[in-house]
Short mmCIF file of C-alpha atoms in Angstrom, two decimals:
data_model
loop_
_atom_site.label_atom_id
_atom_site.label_comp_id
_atom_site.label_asym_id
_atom_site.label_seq_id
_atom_site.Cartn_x
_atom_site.Cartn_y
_atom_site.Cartn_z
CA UNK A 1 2.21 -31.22 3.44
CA UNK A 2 1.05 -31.25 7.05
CA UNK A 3 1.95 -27.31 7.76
CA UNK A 4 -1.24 -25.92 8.48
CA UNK A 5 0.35 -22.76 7.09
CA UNK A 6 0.23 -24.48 3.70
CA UNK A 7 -3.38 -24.27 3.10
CA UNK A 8 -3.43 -20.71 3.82
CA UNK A 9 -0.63 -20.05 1.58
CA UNK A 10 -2.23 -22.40 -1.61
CA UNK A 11 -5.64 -20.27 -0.88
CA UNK A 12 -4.02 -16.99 -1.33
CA UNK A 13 -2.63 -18.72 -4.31
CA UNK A 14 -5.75 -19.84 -6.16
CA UNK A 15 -7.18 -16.58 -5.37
CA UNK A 16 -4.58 -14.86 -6.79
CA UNK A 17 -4.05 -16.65 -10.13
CA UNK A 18 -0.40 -16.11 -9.72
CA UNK A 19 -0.39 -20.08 -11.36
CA UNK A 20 -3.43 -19.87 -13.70
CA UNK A 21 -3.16 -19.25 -17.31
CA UNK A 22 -5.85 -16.91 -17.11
CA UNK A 23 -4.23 -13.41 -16.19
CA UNK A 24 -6.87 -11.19 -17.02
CA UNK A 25 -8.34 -9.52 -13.76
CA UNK A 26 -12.31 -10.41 -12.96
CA UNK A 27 -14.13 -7.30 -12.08
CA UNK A 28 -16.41 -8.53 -9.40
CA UNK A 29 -19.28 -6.03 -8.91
CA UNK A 30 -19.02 -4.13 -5.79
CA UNK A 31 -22.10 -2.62 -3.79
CA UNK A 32 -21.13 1.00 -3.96
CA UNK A 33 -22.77 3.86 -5.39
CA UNK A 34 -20.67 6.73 -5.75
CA UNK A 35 -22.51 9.02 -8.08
CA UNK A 36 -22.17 12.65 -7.67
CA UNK A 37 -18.52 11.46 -6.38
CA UNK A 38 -15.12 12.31 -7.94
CA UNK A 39 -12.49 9.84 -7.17
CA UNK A 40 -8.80 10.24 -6.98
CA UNK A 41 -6.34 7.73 -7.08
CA UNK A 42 -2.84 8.16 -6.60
CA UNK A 43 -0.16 5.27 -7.80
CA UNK A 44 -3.23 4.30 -9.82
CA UNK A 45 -1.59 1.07 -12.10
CA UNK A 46 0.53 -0.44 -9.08
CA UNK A 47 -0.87 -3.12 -7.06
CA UNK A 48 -3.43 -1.64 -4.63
CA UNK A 49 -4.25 1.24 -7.58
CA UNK A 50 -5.33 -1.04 -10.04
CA UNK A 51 -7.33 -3.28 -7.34
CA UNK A 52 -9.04 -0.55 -6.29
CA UNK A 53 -9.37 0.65 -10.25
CA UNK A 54 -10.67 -2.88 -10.89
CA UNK A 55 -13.33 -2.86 -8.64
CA UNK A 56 -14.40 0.99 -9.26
CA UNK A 57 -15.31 0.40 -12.72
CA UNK A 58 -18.09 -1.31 -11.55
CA UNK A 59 -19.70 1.15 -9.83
CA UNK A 60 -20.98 4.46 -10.64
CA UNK A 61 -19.07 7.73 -10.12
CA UNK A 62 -19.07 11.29 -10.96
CA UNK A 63 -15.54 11.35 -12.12
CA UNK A 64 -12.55 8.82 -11.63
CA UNK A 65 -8.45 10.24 -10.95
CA UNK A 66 -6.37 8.15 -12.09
CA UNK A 67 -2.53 9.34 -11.38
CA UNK A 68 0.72 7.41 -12.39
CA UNK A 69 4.51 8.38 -13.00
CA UNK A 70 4.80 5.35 -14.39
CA UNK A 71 4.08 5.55 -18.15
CA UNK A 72 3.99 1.90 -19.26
CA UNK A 73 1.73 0.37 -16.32
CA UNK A 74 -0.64 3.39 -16.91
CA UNK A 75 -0.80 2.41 -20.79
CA UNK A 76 -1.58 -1.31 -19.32
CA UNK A 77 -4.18 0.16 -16.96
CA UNK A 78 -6.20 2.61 -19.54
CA UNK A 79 -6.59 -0.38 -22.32
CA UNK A 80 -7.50 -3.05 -19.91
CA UNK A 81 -10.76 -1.03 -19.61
CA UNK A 82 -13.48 -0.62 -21.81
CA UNK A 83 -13.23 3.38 -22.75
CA UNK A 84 -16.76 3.06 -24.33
CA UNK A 85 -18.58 2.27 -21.37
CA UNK A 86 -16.45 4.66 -19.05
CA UNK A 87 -16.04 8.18 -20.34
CA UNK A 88 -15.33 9.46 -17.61
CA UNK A 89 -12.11 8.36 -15.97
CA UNK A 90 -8.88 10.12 -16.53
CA UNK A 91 -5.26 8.93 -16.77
CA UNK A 92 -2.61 10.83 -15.69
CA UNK A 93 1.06 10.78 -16.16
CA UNK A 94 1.71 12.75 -13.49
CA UNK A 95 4.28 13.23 -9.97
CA UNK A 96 3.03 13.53 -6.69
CA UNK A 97 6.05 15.57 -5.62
CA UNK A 98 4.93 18.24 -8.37
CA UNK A 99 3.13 21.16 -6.70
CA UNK A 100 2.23 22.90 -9.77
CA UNK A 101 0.17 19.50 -11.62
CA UNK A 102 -1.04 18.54 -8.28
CA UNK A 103 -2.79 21.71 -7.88
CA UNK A 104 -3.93 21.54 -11.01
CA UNK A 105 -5.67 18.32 -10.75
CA UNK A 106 -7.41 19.37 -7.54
CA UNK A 107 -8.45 23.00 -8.79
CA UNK A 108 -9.72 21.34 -12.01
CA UNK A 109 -11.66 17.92 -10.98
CA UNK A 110 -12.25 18.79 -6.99
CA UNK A 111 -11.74 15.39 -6.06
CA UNK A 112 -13.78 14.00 -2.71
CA UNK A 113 -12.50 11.47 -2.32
CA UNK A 114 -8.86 10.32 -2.05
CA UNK A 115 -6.91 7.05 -2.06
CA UNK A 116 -3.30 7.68 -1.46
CA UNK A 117 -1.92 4.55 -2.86
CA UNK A 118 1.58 6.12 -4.41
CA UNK A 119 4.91 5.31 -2.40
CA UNK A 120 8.42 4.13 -2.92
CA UNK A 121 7.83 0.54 -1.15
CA UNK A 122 10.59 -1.53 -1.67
CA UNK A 123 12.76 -1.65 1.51
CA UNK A 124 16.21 -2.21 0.31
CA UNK A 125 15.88 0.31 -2.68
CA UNK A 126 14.47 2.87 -0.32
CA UNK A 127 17.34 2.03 2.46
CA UNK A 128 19.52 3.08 0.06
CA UNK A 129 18.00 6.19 -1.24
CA UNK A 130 16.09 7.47 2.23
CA UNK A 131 15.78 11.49 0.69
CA UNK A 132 13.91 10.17 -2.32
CA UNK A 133 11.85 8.33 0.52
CA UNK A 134 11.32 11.45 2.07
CA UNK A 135 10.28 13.62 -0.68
CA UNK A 136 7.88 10.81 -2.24
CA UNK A 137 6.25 9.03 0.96
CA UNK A 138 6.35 11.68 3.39
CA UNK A 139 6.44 15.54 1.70
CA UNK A 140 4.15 14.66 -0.86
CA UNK A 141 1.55 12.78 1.48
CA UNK A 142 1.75 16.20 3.04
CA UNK A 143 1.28 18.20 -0.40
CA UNK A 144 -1.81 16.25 -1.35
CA UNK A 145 -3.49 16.28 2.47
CA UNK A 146 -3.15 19.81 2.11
CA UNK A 147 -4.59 19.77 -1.12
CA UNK A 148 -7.05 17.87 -0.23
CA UNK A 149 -8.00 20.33 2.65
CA UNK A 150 -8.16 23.48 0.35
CA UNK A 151 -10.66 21.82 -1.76
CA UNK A 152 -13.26 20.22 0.78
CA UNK A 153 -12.56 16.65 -0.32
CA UNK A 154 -14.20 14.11 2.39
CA UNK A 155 -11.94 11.44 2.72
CA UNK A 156 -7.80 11.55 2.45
CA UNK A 157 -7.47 7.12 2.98
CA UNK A 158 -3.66 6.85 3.13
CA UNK A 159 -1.69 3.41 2.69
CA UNK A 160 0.15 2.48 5.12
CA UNK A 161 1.89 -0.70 6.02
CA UNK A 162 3.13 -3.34 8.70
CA UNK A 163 6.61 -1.68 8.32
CA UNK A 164 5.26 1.55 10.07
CA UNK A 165 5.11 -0.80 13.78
CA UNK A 166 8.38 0.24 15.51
CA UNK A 167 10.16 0.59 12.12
CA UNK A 168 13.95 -0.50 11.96
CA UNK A 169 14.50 0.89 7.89
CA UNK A 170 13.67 3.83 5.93
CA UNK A 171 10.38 2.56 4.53
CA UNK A 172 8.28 1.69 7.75
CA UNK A 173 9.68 5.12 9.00
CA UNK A 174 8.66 7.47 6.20
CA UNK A 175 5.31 5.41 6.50
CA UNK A 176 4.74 5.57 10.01
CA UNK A 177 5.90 9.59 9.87
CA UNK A 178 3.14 10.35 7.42
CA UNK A 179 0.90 8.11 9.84
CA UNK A 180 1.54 10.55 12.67
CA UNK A 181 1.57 13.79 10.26
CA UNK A 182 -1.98 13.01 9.17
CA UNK A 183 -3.87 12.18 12.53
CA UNK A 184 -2.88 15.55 13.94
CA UNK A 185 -4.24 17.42 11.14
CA UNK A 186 -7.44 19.71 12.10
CA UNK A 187 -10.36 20.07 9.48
CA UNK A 188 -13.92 20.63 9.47
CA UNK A 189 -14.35 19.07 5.81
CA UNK A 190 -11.37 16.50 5.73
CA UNK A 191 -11.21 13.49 7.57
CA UNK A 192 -7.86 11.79 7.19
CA UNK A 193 -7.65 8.13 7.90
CA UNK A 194 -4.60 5.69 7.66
CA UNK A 195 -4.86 2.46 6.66
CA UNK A 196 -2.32 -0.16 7.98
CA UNK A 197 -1.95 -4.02 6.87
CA UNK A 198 0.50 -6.54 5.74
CA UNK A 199 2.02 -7.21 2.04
CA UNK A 200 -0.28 -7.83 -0.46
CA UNK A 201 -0.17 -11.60 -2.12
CA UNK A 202 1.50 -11.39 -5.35
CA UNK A 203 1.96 -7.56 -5.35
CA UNK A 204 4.12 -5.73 -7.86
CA UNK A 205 7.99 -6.47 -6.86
CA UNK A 206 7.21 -9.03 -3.79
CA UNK A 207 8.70 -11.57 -2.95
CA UNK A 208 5.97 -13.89 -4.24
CA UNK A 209 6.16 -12.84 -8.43
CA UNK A 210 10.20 -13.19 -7.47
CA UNK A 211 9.96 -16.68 -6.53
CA UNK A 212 7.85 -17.77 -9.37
CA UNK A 213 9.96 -16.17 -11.63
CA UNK A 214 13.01 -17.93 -10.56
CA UNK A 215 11.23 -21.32 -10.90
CA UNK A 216 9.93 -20.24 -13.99
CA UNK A 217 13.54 -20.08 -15.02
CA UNK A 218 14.91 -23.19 -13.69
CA UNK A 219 16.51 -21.31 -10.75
CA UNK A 220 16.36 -22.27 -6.73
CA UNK A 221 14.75 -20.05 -4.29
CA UNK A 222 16.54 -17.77 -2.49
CA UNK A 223 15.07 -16.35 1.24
CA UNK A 224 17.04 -14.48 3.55
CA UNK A 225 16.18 -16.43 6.96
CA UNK A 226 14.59 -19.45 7.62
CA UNK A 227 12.41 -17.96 10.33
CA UNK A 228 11.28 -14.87 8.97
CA UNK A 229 7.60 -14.38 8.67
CA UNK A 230 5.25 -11.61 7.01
CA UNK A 231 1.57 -10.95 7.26
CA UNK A 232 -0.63 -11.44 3.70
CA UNK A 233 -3.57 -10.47 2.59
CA UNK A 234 -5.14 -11.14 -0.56
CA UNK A 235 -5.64 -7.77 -3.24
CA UNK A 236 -9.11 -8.10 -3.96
CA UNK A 237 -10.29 -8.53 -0.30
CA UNK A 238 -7.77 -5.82 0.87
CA UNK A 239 -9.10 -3.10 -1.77
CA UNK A 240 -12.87 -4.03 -0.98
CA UNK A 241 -11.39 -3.14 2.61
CA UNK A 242 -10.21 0.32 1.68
CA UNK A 243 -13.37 0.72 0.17
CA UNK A 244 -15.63 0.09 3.45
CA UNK A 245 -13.77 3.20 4.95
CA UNK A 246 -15.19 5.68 2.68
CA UNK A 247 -18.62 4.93 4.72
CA UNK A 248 -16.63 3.98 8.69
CA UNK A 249 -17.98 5.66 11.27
CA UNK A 250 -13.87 6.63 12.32
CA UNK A 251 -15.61 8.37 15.81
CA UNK A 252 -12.18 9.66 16.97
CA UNK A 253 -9.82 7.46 15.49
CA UNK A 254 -7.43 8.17 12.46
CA UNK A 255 -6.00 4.81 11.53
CA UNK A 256 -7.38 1.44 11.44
CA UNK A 257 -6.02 -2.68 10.50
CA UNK A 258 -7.61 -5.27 8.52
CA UNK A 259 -7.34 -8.36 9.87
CA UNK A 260 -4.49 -10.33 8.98
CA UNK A 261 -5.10 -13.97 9.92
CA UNK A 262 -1.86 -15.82 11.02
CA UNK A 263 1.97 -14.48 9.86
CA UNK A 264 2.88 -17.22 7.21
CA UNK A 265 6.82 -18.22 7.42
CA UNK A 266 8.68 -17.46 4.13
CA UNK A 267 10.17 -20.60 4.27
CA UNK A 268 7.02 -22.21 3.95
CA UNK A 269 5.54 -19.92 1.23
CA UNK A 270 8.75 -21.61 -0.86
CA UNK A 271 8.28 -24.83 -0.13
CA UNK A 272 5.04 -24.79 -1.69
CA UNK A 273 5.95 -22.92 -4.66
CA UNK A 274 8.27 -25.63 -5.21
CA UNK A 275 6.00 -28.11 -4.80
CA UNK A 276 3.29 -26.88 -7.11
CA UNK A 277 6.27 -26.42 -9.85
CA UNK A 278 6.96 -29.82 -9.24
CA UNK A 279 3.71 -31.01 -10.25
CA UNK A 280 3.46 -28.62 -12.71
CA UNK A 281 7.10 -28.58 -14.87
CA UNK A 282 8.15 -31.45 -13.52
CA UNK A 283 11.14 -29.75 -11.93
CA UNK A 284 12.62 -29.46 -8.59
CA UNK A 285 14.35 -26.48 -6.93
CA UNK A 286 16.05 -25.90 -3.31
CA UNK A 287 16.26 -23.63 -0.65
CA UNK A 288 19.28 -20.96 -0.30
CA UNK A 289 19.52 -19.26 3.05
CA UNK A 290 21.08 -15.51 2.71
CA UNK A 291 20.46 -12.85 5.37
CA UNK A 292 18.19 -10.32 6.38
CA UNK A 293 18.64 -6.85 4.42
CA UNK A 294 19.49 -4.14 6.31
CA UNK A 295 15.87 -2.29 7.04
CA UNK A 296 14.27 -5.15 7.16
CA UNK A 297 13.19 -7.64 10.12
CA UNK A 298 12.65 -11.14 10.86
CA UNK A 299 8.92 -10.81 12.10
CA UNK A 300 6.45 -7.97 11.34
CA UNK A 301 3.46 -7.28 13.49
CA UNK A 302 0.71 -4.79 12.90
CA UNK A 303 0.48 -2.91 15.78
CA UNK A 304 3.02 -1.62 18.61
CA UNK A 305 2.84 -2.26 21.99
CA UNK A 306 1.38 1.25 22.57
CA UNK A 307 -0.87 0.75 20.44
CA UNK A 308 -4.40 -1.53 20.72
CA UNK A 309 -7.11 -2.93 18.04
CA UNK A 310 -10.68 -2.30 18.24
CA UNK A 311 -13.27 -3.91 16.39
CA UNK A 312 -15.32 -1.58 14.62
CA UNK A 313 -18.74 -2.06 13.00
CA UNK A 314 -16.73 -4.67 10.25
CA UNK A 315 -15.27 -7.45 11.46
CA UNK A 316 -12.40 -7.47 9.29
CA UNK A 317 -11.63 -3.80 10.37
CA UNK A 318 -10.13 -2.09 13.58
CA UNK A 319 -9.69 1.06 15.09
CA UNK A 320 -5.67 1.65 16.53
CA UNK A 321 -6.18 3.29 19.62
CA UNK A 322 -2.81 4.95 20.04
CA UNK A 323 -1.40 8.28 22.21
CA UNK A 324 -1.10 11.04 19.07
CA UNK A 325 1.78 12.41 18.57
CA UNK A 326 2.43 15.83 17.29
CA UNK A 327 5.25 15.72 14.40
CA UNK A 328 6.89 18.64 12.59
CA UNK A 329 8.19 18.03 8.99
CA UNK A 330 9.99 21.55 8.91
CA UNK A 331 13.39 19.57 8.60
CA UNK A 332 12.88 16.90 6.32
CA UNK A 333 11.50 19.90 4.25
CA UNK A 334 14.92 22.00 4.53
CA UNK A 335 17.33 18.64 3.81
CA UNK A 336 18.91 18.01 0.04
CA UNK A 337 21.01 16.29 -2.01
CA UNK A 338 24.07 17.05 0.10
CA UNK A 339 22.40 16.10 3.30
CA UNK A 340 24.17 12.37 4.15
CA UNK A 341 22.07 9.16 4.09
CA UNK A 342 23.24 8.68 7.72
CA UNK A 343 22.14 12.02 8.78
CA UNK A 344 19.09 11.95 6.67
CA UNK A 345 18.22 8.38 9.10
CA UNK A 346 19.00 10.35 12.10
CA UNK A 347 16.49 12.93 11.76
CA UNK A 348 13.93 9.96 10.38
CA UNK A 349 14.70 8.17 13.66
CA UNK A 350 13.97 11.36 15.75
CA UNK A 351 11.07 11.90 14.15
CA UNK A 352 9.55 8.12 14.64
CA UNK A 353 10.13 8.67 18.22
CA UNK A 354 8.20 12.54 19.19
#
C-alpha cells in the first residue's frame, strides 16, 4: 500500500482499537482540575459523551451531569465506572426537549459548565425526519442555552460538525442554525462557544463500525462514491480538545476548529479494512459502488468561504472569524406534525441563509 492516506487511516486505527481484542476504554489522566466545578453533559453514553466521561473521571470535580435518553448505553456507561471511587456523578435518563426535567436539573445541581454533546446525527435518518431534527438539535440547544443563562453557568461548548459548512441536508442545517443562534446570544455570565470538526474515527453508527461489521460477517463493502472524502479525527484527542476550551481565551470569537489533518477518501478507508481482514480471517471482500444519499455530499470541508481560521494560543485549535448573523427561531418554534417535510426544509434553508 503506497497511498500515503493509508498510514493515516491504520493510525487512527490502532488508536482506536476498533481491531484489538481489548475493548475496554484506557482512562488516560488528564491535567485538569475542576474542583468546586459542576459538570453537565448532555448525550452523555454516545461517542463524544463517553470520551469526554472517560477522561473526566480522572480529574476532580464538584459534581458530574451525566444526561442520556438512551437507557441501555447509559446502563453501559454507569457500570464501566468504578461507583466507589466516584460518588459524585449522576446518571440521568432524561430528554433534552423536556422543559420541565431540564429545569429541574439546572435549578437542582447549577451546572457551570456545559458540554452539549446530544443531537440526532445521522444524515439520512434525519433527512427523513427534519421536525424531529428541529425539535432535538436546534429548539432544545436553545432550551438548555437559556438554561444555562438563568443559572450563571460559565461555559455552554456546543458540538457542532463539518456538515454545518454550506449544508446541503437537514443535519448540517439544524447544526449550523444552532451555530448562528448561539453566537448572537448576549450574557454577562455565559459564554457560548461552538465547536466544529470532522467525524469522529469509529464513532457510534459511522461508517467505520459499519464496515467492520460487514467483514465481520463475510459481507463486501458497500460506499456510495468512489471519490467521496470526510475529515477524521481520533475520540480521545478530539475530547481532550473540547476540554482545552473550558480555559480559551475566545476574545471575540464564538466558534472555533480543531485541526483536521488531510480529508481521507472512503474508498481508501475500505481498502484497508479489507486488507487488515485479510491478514486477519483470511478472507477477502470487494468494493460496491452505490450513490450519494440525499443530504449528503461528496467532499466536506470545515469552514466556508466566508469564513477564515485563526490559530489561537493551541495549535490544534482555531478561531472562525465569520460575519454574525442574527437568526430568529420563532418559526421553527410554531411548525408541527402537519407541517410537510418539504416545507419544514424550506424554512431550514431560509434560515441557513439570514
Amino acid at each position: 500500500m503506497t497511498n500515503p492516506n493509508f498510514e493515516s487511516i491504520k493510525n487512527l486505527l490502532d488508536t482506536s482499537g476498533l481491531l484489538s481484542k481489548n475493548t475496554i476504554p484506557q482512562k488516560t489522566p488528564i491535567n485538569y482540575d475542576f474542583s468546586g466545578e459542576t459538570l453537565l453533559i448532555t448525550g452523555a453514553a454516545g461517542s463524544i459523551g463517553s470520551g469526554l466521561c472517560n477522561l473526566l473521571f480522572t480529574s476532580n470535580f464538584k459534581r458530574l451531569i451525566l444526561v442520556d435518553n438512551a437507557e441501555t448505553p447509559l446502563f453501559y456507561l454507569k457500570n464501566s465506572i468504578n461507583l466507589k471511587e466516584k460518588n459524585n456523578v449522576e446518571f440521568i435518563l432524561g430528554d433534552i426537549r423536556d422543559k420541565p426535567q431540564m429545569s429541574y436539573i439546572f435549578e437542582t445541581f447549577k451546572p457551570t459548565y456545559i458540554f452539549h454533546t446530544a443531537a440526532y446525527k445521522h444524515v439520512s435518518i434525519v433527512e427523513e425526519n427534519p421536525f424531529a431534527a428541529i425539535k432535538t438539535n436546534i429548539l432544545a440547544t436553545k432550551l438548555l442555552s437559556k438554561l444555562a443563562i438563568e443559572h450563571n453557568s460559565k461555559r455552554f461548548i456546543f458540538i457542532s460538525t463539518d456538515k454545518a459548512v454550506n449544508p446541503v441536508g437537514v443535519m448540517g442545517m439544524t447544526k449550523l442554525i444552532s451555530e448562528n443562534y448561539l453566537s448572537q446570544l448576549n450574557s454577562n455570565t455565559t459564554q457560548f462557544i461552538s465547536a466544529r470538526f470532522g467525524n469522529i474515527f469509529g464513532s457510534n453508527g459511522s461508517v467505520v463500525p459499519l464496515f467492520i461489521s460487514q467483514l465481520k460477517n463475510g459481507k463486501d463493502i458497500t460506499i456510495t462514491n468512489k471519490n467521496v472524502s470526510r475529515l477524521f479525527i481520533d475520540k480521545t484527542k478530539a475530547c481532550r480538545l473540547i476540554l482545552e476550551l473550558v480555559k480559551l481565551d475566545m476574545l471575540n470569537y464564538a466558534k472555533v476548529s480543531f485541526e483536521m489533518g488531510a480529508p481521507i477518501r472512503i474508498i481508501d478507508l475500505a481498502k484497508v479494512l479489507i486488507s487488515e481482514f485479510e491478514t486477519i480471517k483470511k478472507t477477502s471482500a470487494k468494493i460496491n459502488i452505490s450513490e450519494l444519499s440525499e443530504g449528503e455530499k461528496l467532499h466536506e470541508s470545515i469552514i466556508s468561504k466566508s469564513e477564515q481560521l485563526i490559530l489561537t494560543s493551541n495549535k490544534n485549535i482555531y478561531y472562525i472569524a465569520e460575519n454574525h448573523h442574527k437568526i430568529d427561531l420563532q418559526e421553527l418554534e410554531t411548525i408541527n406534525q402537519n407541517t410537510t417535510n418539504y416545507d419544514v426544509k424550506d424554512i431550514l434553508k431560509k434560515l441557513c441563509k439570514t
